[in-house]
PDB file of C-alpha atoms in Angstrom:
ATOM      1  CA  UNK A  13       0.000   0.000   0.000  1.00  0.00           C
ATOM      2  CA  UNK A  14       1.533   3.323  -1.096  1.00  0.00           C
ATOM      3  CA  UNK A  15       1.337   6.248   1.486  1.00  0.00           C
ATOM      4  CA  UNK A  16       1.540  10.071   0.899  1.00  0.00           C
ATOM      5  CA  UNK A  17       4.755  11.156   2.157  1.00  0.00           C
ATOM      6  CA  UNK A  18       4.209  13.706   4.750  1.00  0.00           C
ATOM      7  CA  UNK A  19       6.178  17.628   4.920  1.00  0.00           C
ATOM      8  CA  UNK A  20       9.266  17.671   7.850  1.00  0.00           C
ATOM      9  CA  UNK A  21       7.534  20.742   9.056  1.00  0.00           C
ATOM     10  CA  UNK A  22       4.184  19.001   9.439  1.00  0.00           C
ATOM     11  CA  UNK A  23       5.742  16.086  11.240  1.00  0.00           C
ATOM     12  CA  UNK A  24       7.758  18.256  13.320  1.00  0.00           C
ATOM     13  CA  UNK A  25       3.989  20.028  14.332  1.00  0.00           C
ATOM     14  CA  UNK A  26       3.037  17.271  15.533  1.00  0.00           C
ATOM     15  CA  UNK A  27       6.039  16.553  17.497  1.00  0.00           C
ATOM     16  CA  UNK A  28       5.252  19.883  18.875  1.00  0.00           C
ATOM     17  CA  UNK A  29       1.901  19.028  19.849  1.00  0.00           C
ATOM     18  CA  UNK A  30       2.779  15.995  21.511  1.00  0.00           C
ATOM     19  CA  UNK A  31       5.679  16.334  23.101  1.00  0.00           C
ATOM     20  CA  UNK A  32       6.151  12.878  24.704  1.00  0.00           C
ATOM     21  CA  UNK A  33       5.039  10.850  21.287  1.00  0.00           C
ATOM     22  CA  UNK A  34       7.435   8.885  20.032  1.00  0.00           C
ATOM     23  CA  UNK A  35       9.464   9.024  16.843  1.00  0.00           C
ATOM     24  CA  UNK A  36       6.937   9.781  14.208  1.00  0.00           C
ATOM     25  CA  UNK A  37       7.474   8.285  10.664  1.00  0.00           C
ATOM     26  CA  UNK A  38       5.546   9.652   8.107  1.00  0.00           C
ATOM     27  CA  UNK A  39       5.060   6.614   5.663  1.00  0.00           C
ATOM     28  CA  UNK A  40       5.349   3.575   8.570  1.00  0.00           C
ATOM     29  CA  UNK A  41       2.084   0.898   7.534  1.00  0.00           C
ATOM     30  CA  UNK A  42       1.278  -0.602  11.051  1.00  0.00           C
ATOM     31  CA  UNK A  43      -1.708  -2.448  11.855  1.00  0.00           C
ATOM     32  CA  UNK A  44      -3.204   0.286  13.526  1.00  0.00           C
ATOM     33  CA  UNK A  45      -2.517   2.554  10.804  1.00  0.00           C
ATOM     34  CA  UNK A  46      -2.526   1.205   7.421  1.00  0.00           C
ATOM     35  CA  UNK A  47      -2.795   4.233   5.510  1.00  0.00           C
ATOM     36  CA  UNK A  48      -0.765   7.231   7.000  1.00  0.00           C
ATOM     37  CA  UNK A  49      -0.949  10.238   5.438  1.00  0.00           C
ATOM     38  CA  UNK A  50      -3.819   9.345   3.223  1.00  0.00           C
ATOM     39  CA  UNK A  51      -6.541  11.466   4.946  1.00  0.00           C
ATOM     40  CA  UNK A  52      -8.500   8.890   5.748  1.00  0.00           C
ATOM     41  CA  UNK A  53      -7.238   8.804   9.375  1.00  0.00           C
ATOM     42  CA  UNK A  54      -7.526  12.450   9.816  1.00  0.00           C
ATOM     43  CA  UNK A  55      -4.962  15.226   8.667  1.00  0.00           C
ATOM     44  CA  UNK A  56      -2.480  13.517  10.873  1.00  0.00           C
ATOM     45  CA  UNK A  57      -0.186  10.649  10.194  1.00  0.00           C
ATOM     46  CA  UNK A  58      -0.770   8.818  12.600  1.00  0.00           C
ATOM     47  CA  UNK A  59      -4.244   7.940  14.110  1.00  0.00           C
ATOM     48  CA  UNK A  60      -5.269  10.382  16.910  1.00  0.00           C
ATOM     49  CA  UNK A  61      -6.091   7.848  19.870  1.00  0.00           C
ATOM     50  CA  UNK A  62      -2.971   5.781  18.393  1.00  0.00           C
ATOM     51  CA  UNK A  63      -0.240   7.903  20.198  1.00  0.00           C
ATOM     52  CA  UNK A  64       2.048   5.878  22.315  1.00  0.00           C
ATOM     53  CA  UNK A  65       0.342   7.080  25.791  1.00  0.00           C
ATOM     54  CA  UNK A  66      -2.723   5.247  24.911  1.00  0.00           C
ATOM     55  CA  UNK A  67      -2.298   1.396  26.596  1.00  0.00           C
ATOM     56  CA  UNK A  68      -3.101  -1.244  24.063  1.00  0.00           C
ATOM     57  CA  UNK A  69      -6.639  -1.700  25.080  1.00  0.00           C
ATOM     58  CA  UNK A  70      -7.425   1.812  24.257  1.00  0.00           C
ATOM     59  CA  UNK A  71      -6.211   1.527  20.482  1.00  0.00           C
ATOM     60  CA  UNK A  72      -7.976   0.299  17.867  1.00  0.00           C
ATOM     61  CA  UNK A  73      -7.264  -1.393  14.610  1.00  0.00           C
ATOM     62  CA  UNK A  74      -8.759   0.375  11.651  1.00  0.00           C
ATOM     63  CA  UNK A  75     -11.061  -1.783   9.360  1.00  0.00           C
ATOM     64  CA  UNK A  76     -10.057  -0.942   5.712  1.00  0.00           C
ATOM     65  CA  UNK A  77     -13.685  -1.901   3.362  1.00  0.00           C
ATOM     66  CA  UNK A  78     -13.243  -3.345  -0.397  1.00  0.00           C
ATOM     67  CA  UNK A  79     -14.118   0.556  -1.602  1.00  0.00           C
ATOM     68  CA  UNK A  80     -10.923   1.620   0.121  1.00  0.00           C
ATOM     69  CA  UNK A  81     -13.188   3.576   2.923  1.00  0.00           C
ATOM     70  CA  UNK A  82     -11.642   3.555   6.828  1.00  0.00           C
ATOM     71  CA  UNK A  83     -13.350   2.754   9.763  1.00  0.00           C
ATOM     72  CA  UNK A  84     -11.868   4.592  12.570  1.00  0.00           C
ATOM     73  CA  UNK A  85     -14.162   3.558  15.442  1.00  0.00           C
ATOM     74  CA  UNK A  86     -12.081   1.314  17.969  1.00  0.00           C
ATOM     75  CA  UNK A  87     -15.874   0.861  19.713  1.00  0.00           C
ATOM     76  CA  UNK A  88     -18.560  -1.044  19.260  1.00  0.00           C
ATOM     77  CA  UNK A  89     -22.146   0.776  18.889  1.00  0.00           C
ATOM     78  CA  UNK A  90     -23.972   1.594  22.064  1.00  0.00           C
ATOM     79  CA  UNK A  91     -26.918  -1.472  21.668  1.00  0.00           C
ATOM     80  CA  UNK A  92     -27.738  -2.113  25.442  1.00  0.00           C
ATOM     81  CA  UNK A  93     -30.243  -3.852  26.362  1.00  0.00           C
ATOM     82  CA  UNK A  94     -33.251  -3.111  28.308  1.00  0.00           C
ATOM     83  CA  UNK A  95     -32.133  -3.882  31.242  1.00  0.00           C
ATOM     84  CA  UNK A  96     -28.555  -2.009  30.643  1.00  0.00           C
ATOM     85  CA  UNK A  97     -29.868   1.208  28.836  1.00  0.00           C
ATOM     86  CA  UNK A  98     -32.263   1.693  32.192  1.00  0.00           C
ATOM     87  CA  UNK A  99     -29.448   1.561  34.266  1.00  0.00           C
ATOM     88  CA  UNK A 100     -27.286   3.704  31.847  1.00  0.00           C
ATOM     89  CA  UNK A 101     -30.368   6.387  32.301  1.00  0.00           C
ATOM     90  CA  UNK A 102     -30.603   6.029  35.658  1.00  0.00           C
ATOM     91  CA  UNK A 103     -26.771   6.823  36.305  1.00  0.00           C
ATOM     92  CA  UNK A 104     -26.727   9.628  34.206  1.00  0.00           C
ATOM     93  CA  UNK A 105     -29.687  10.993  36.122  1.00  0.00           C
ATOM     94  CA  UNK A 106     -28.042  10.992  39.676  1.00  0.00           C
ATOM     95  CA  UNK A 107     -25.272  12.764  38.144  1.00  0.00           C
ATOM     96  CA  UNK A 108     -27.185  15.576  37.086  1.00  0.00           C
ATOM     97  CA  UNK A 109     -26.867  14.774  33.069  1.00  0.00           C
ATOM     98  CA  UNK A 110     -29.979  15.678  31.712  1.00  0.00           C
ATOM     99  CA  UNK A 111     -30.804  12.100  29.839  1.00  0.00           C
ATOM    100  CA  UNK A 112     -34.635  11.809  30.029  1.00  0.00           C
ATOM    101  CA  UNK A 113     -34.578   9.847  32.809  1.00  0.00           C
ATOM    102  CA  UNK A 114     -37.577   9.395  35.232  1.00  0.00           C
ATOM    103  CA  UNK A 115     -37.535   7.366  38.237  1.00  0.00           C
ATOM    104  CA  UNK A 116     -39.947   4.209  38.212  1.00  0.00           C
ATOM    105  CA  UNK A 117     -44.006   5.512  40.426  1.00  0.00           C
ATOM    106  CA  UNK A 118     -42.957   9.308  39.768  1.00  0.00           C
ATOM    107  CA  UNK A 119     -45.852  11.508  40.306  1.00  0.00           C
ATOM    108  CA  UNK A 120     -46.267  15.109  38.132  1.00  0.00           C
ATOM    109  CA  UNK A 121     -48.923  16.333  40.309  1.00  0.00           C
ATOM    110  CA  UNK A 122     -48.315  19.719  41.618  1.00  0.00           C
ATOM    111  CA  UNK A 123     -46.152  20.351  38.505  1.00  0.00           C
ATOM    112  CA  UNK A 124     -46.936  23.693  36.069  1.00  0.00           C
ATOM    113  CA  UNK A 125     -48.712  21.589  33.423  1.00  0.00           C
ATOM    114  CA  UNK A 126     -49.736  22.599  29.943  1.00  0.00           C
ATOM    115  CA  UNK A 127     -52.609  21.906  27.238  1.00  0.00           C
ATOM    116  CA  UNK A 128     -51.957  20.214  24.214  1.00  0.00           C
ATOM    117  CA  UNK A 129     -54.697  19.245  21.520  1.00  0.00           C
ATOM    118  CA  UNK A 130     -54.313  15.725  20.313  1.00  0.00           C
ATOM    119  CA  UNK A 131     -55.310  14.531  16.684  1.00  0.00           C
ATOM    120  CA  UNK A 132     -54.737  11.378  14.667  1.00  0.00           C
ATOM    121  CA  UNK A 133     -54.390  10.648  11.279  1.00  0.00           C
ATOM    122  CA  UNK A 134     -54.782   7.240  11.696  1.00  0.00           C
ATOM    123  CA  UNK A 135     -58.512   7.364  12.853  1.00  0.00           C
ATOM    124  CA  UNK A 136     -61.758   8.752  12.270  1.00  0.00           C
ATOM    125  CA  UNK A 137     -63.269  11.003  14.868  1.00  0.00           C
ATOM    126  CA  UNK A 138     -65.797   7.729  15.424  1.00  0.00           C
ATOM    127  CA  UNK A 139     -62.519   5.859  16.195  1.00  0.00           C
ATOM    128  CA  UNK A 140     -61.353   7.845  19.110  1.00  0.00           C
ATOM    129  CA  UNK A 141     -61.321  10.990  21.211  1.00  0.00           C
ATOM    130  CA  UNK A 142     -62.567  12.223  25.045  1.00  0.00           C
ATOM    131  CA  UNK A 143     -66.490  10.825  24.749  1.00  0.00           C
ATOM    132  CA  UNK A 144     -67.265   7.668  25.649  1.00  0.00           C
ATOM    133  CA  UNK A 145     -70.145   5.495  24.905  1.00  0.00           C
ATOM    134  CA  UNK A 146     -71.898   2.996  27.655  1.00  0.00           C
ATOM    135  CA  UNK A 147     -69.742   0.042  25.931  1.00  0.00           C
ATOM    136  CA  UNK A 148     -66.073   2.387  26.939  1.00  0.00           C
ATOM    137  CA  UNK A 149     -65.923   3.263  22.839  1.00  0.00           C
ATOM    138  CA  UNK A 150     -64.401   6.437  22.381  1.00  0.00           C
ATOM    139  CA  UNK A 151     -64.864   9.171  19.526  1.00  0.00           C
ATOM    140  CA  UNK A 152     -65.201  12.981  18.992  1.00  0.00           C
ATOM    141  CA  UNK A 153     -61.893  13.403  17.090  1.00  0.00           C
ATOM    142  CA  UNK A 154     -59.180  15.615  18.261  1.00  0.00           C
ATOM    143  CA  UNK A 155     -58.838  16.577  21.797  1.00  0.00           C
ATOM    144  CA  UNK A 156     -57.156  18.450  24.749  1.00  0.00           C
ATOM    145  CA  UNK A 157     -54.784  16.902  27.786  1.00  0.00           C
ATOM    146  CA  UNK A 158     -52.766  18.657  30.530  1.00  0.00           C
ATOM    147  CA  UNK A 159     -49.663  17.626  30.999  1.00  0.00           C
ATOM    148  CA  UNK A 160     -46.057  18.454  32.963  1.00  0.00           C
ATOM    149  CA  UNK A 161     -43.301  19.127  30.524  1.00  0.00           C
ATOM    150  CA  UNK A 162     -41.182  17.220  32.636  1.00  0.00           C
ATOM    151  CA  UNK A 163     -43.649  13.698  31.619  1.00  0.00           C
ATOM    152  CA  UNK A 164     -41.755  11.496  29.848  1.00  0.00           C
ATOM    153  CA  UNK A 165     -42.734  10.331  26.245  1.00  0.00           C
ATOM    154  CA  UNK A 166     -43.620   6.506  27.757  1.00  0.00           C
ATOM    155  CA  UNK A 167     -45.936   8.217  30.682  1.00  0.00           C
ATOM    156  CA  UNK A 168     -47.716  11.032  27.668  1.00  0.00           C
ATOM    157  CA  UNK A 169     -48.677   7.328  25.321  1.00  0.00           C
ATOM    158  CA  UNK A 170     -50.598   6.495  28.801  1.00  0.00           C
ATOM    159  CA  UNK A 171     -52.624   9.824  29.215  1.00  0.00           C
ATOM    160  CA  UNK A 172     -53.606   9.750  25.600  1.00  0.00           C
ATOM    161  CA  UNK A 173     -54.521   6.420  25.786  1.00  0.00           C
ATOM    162  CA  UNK A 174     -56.732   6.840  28.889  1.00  0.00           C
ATOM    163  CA  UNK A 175     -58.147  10.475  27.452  1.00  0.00           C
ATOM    164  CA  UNK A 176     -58.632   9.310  23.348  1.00  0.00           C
ATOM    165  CA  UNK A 177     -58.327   5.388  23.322  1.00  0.00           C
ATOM    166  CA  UNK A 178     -55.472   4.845  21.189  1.00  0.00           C
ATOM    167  CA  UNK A 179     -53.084   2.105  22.591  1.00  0.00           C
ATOM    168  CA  UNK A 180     -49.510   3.126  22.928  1.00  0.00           C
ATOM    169  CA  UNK A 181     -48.345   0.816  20.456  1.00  0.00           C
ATOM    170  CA  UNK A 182     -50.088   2.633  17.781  1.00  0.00           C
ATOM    171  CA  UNK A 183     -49.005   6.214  19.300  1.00  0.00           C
ATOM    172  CA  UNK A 184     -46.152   7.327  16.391  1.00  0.00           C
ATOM    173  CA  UNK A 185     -46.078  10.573  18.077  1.00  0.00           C
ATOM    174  CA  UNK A 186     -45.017  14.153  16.500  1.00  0.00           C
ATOM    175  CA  UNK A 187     -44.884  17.903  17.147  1.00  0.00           C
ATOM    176  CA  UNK A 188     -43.732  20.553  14.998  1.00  0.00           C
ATOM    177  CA  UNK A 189     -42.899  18.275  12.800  1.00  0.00           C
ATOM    178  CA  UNK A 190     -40.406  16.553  14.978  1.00  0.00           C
ATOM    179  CA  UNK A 191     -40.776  12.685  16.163  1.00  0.00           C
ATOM    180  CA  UNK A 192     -40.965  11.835  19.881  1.00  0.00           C
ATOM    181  CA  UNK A 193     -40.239   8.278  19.615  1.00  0.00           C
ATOM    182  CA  UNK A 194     -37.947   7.865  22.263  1.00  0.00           C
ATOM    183  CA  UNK A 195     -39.934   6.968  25.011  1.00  0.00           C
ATOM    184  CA  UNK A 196     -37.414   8.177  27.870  1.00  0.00           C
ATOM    185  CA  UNK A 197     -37.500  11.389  27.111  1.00  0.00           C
ATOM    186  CA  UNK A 198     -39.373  14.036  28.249  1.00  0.00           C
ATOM    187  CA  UNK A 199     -41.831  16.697  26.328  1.00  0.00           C
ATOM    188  CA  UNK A 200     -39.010  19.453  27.636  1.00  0.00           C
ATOM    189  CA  UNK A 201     -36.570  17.564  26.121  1.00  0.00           C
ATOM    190  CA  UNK A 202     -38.173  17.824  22.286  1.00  0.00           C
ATOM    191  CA  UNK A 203     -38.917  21.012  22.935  1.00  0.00           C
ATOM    192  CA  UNK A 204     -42.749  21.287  23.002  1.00  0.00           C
ATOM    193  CA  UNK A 205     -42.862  23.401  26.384  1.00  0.00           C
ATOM    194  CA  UNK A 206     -41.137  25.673  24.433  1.00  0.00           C
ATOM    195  CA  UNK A 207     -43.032  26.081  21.394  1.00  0.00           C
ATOM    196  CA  UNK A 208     -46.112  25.343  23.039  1.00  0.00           C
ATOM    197  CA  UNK A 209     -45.635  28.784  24.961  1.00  0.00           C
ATOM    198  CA  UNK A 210     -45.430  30.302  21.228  1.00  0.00           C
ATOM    199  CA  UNK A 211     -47.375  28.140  19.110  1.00  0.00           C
ATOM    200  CA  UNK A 212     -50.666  26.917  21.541  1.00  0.00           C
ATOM    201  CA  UNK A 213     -52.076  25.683  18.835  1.00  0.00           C
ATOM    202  CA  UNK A 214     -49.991  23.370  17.935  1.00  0.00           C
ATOM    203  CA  UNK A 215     -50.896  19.797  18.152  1.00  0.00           C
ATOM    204  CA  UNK A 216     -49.349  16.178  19.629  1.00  0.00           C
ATOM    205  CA  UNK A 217     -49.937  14.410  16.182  1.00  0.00           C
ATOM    206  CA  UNK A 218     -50.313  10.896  16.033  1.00  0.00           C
ATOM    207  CA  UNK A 219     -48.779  10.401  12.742  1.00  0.00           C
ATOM    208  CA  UNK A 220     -49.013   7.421   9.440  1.00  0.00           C
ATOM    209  CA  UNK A 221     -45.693   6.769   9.078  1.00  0.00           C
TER     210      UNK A 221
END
């Protein structure tokens, strides 16, 4: 594999920068970097979580594709499971990161609360809404529900579904044009306390798609 030969004065930048790396060769193919110089590690020739202070477990081996593309992510993706990405959420909560987390029987009562009109374009307005016949059916189309901005996205499916009768499985939620489909978040996080105070008309759509 051929390597673009780097400049002395950009080697010696680097050098610079790092004042405790070791001896930097511009053209060296090594496992973890088998394309220096090429750009597709970066502007530098060497790989920037490569540098000799890094212990082996912290670098990664690049994964060169057919095409010639470079991955450069030593880390496999984040895919916790249920179990895991609660507990992630829950840690990142009791240190103050704001991460949509809600702990498990929390109660908004006594919370500033605000009114948002619900509509569906999945149903008719004989297929849902606030009235209810003697059988429990709902209908009446569109309707209103107070709510905290600090309720989570999984607690909001529950208050429509009590209010207008849609289950939460069907609940493809939307505002402003933006989808609320993770379920751990909270309306404050997407924003709709925000444009709610602008935009009151706005509705919580239950969307198609």
């Amino acid at each position: 594999m051929v390597a673009t030969t780097w400049k002395q004065e950009e080697i010696a930048a680097l050098k610079a920068d790092y004042e405790d790396l070791a001896q930097v060769n511009s053209d060296a193919v090594t496992k973890y970097n088998p394309t220096p110089g090429t750009g597709r590690t970066g502007y530098m020739a060497v790989p920037p979580n490569n540098y000799p202070f890094y212990n082996e477990d912290e670098k990664y081996e690049p994964v060169v594709q057919p095409d010639g593309g470079q991955l450069s992510d030593w880390k496999p993706l984040y895919q916790p499971s249920k179990e895991q990405e609660d507990e992630d959420r829950k840690k990142a909560y009791e240190t103050g990161v704001p991460h949509g987390y809600v702990p498990r029987g929390f109660r908004y009562e006594g919370m500033p609360t605000i009114k948002l009109t619900v509509q569906s374009e999945l149903h008719t307005e004989k297929e849902y809404g606030s009235k209810r016949d003697q059988n429990g059916k709902h209908s009446g189309g569109p309707f209103t529900i107070d709510v905290s901005p600090k309720m989570t996205i999984e607690d909001l499916r529950l208050v429509i579904k009590e209010k207008g009768g849609i289950i939460p499985g069907m609940q493809k939620l939307a505002y402003a044009g933006k989808k609320l489909d993770d379920p751990k978040r909270t309306l404050e996080h997407y924003g709709v306390a925000y444009w709610h105070n602008k935009f009151p008309s706005w509705p919580i759509t239950i969307r198609k798609l």
